[in-house]
Short mmCIF file of N, CA and C in Angstrom, two decimals:
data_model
loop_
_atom_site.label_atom_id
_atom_site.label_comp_id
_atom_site.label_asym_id
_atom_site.label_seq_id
_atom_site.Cartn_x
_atom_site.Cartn_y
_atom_site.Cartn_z
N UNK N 16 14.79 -31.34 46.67
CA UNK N 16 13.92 -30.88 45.61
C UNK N 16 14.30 -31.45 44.25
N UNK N 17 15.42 -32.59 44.19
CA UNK N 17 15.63 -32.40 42.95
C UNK N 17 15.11 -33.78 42.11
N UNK N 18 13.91 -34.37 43.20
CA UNK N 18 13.10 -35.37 42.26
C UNK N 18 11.63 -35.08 42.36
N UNK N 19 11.13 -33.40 42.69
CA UNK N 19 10.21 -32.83 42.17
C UNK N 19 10.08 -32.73 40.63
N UNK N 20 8.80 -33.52 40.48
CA UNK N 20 8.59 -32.83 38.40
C UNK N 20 7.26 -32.39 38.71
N UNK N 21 6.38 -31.44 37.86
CA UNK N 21 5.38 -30.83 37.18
C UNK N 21 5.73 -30.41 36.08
N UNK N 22 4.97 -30.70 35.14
CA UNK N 22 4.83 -30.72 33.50
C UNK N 22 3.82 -29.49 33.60
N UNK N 23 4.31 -28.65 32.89
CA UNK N 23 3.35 -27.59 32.35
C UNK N 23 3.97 -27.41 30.73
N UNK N 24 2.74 -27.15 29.87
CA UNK N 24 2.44 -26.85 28.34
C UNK N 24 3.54 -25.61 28.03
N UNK N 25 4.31 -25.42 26.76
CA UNK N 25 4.68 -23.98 26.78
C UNK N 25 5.31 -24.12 25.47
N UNK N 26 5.44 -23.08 24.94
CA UNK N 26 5.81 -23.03 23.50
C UNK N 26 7.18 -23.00 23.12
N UNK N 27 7.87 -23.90 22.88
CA UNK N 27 9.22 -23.76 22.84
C UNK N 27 9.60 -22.86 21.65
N UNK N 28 9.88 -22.12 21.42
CA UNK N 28 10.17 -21.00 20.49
C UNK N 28 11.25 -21.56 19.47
N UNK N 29 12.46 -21.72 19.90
CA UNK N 29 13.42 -21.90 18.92
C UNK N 29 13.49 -23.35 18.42
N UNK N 30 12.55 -23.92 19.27
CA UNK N 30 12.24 -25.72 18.03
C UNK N 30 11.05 -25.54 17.54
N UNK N 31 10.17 -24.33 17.83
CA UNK N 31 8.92 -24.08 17.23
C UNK N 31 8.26 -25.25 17.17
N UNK N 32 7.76 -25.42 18.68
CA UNK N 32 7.13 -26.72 18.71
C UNK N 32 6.67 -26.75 20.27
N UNK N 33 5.17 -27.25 20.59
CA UNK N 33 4.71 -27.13 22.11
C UNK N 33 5.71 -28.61 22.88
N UNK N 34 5.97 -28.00 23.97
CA UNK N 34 6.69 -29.04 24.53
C UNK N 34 5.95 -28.88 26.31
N UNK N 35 6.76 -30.10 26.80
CA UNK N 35 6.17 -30.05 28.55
C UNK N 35 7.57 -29.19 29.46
N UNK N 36 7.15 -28.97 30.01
CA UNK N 36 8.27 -28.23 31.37
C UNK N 36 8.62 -28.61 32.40
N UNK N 37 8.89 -28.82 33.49
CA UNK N 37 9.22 -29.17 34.25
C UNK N 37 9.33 -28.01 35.51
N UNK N 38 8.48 -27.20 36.14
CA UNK N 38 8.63 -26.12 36.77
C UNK N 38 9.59 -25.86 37.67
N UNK N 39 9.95 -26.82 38.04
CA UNK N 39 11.47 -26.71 38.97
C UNK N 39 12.50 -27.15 38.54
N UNK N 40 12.20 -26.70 36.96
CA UNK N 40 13.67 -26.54 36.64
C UNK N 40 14.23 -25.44 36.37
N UNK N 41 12.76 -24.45 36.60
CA UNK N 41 13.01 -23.32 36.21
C UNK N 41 14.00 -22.44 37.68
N UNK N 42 15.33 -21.86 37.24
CA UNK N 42 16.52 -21.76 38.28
C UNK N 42 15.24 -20.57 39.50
N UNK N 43 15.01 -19.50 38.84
CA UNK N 43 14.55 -18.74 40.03
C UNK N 43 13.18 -18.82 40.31
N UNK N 44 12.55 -19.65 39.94
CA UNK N 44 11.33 -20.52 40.85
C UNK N 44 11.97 -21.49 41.83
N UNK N 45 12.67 -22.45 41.75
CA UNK N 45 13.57 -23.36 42.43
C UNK N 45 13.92 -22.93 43.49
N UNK N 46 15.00 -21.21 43.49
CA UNK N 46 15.49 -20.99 44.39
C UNK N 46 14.11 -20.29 45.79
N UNK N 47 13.40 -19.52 45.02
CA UNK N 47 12.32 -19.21 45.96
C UNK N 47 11.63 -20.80 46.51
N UNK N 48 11.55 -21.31 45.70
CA UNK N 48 10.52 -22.47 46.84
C UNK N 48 11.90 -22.93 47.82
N UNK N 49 13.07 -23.00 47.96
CA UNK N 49 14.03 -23.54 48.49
C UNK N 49 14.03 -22.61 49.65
N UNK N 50 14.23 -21.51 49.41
CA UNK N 50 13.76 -20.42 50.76
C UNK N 50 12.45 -20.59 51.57
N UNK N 51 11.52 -20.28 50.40
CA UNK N 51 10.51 -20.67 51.26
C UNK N 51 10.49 -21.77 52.26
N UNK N 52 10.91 -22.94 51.80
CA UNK N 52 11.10 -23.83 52.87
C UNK N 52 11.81 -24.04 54.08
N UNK N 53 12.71 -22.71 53.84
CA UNK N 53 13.37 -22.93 55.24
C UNK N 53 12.81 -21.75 56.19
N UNK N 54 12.02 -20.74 55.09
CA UNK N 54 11.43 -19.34 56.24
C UNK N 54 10.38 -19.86 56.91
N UNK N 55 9.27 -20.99 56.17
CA UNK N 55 7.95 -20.93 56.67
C UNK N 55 7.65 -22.64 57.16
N UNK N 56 7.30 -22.57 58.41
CA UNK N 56 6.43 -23.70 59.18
C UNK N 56 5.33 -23.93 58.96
N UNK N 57 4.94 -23.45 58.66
CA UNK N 57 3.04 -23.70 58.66
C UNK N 57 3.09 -23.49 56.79
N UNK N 58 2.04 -24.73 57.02
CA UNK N 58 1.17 -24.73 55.24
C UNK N 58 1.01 -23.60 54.86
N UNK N 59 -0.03 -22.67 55.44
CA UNK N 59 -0.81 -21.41 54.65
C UNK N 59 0.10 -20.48 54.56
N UNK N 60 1.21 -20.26 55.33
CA UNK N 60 2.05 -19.04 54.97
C UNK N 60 3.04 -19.45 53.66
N UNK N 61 3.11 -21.03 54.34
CA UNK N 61 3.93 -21.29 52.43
C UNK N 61 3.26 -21.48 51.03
N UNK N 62 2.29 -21.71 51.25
CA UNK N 62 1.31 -21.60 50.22
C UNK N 62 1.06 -20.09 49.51
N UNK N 63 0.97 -19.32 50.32
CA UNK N 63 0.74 -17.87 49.72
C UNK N 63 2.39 -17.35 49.19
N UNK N 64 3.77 -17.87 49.66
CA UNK N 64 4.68 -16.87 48.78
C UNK N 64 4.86 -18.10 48.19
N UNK N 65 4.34 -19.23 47.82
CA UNK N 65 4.59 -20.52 46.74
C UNK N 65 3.42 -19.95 45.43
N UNK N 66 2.75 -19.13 46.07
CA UNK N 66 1.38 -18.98 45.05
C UNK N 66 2.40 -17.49 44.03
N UNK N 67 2.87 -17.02 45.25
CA UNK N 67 3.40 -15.29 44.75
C UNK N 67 4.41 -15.76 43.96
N UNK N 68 5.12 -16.72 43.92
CA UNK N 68 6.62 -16.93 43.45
C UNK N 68 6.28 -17.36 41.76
N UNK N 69 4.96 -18.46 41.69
CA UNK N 69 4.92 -18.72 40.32
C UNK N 69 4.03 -17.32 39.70
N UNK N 70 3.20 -16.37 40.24
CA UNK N 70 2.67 -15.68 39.97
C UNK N 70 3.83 -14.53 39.52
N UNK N 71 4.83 -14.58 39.62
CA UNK N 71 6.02 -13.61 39.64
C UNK N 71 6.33 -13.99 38.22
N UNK N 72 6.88 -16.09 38.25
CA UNK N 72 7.58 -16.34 36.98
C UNK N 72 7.18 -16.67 35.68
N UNK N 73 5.15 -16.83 36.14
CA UNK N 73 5.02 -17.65 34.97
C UNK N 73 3.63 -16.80 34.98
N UNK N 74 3.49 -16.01 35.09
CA UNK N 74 1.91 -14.97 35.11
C UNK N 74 1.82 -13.96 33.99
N UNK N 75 1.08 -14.17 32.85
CA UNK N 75 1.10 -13.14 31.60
C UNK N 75 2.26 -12.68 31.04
N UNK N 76 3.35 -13.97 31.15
CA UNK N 76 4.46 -13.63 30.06
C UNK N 76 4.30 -14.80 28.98
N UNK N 77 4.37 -14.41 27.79
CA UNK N 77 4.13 -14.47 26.30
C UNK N 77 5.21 -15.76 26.43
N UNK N 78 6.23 -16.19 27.08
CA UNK N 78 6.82 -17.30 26.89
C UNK N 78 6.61 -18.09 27.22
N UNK N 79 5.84 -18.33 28.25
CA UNK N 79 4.86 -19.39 29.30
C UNK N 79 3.34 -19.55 28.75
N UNK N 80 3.11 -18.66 27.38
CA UNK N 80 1.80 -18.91 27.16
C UNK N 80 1.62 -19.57 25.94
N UNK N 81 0.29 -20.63 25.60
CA UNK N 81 -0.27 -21.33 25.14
C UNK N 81 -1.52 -21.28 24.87
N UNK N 82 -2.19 -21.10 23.56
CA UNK N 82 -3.03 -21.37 22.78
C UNK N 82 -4.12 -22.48 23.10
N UNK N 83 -5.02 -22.79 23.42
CA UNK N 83 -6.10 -23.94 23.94
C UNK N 83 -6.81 -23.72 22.59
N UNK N 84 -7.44 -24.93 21.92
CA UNK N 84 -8.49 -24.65 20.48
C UNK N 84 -8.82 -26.37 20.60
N UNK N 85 -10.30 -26.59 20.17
CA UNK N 85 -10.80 -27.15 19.65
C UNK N 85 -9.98 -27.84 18.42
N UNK N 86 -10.14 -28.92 18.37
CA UNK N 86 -9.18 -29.79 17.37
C UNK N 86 -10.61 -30.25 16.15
N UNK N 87 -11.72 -30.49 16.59
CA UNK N 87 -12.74 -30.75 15.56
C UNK N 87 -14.23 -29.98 16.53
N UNK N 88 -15.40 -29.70 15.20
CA UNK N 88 -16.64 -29.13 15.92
C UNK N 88 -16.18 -27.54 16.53
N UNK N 89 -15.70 -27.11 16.01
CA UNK N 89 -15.09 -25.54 16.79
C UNK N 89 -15.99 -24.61 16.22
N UNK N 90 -17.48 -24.57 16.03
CA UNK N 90 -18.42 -23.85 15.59
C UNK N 90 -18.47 -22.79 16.56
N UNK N 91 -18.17 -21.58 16.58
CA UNK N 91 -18.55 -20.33 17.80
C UNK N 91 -17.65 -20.79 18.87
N UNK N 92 -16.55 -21.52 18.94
CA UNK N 92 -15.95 -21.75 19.97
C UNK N 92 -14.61 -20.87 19.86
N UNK N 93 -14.27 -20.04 21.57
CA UNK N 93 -13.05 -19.17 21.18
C UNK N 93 -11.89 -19.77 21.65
N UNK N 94 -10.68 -19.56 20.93
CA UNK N 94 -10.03 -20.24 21.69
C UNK N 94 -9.46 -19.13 23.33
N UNK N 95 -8.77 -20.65 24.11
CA UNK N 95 -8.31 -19.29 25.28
C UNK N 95 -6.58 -19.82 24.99
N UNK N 96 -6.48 -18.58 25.90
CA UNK N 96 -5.03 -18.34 26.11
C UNK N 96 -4.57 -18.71 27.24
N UNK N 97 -3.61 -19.73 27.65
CA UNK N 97 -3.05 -20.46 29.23
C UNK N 97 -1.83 -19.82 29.35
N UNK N 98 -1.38 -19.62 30.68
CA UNK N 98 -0.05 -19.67 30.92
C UNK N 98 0.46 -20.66 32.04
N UNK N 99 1.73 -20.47 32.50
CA UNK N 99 1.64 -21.76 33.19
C UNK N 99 1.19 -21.61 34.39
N UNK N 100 1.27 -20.51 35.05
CA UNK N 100 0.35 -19.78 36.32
C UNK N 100 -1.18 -20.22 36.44
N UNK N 101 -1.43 -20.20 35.16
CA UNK N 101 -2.66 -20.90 35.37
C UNK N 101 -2.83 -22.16 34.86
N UNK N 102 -2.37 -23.07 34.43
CA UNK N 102 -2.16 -24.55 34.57
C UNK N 102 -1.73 -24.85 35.67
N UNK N 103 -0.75 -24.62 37.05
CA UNK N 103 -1.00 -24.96 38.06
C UNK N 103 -1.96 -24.43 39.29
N UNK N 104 -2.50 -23.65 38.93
CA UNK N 104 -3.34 -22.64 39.69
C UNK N 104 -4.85 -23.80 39.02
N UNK N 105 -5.13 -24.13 38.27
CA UNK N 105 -5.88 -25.30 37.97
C UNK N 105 -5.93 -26.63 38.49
N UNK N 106 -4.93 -26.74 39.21
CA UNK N 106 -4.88 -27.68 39.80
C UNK N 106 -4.03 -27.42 41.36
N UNK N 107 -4.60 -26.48 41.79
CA UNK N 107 -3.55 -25.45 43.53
C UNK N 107 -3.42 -26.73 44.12
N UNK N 108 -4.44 -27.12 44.67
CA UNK N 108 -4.41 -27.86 45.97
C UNK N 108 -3.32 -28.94 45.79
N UNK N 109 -3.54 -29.78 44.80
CA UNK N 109 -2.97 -30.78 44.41
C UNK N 109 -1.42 -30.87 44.63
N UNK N 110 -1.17 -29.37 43.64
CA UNK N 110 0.26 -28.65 43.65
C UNK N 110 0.81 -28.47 44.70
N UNK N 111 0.01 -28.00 45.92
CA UNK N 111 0.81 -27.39 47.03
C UNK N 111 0.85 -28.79 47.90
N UNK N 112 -0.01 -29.58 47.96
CA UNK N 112 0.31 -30.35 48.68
C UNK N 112 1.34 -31.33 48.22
N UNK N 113 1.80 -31.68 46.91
CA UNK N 113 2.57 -32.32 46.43
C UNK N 113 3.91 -31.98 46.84
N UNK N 114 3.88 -30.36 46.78
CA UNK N 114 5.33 -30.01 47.11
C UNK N 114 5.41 -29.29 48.64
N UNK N 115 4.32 -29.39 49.30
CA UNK N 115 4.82 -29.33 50.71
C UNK N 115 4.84 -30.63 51.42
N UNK N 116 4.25 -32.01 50.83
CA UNK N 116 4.43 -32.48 51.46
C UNK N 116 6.39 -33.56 51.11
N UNK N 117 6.44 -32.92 50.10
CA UNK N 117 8.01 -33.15 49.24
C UNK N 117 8.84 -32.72 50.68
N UNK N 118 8.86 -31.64 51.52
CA UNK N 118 9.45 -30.49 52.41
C UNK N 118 9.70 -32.03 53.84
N UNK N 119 8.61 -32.87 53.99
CA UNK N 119 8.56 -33.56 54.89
C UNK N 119 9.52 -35.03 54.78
N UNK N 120 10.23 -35.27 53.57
CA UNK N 120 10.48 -36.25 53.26
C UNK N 120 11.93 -35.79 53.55
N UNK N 121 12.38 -34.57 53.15
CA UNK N 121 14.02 -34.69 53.59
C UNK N 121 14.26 -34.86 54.71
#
């Protein structure tokens, strides 16, 4: 796992400044997908505690979240609010297959 990257958006607080992430670097996301891989054989059962695990670390906490706005033309436009749960949940399929098929290479 340790030449898995995904970049997700997030507000770095103490450089007060948006930066990218790297989701598996995060230690107890890491260790759950590392289990997961050795409990589950089949795609769909790893997919659902791969879905539960970021939904655990990165789902409606204020440190994982990010601001979306219009940069010009923002007439009646609201901005939304992302976290990183849902920046990869925006892109599932992609995600899961990237890192299950990561599981086949060791």
């Amino acid at each position: 796992m340790d030449n898995l990257v995904w970049n997700v958006f997030y507000h770095d607080i103490n450089g007060n400044q948006i930066k990218t992430f790297n989701v598996f670097l995060h230690g107890g996301f890491r260790e759950d997908v590392q289990k997961h891989f050795k409990k589950y054989k089949e795609k769909v059962a790893f997919a659902e505690e791969l879905r539960r695990s970021l939904f655990y670390y990165f789902c409606s906490k204020c440190e994982w979240e990010v601001i979306i706005a219009p940069w010009c033309g923002s007439k009646g436009t609201e901005d939304i609010k992302v976290d990183v749960y849902w920046q990869i949940m925006n892109n599932w399929e992609i995600f899961l297959d990237y890192v299950w098929n990561s599981k086949r290479k060791k």
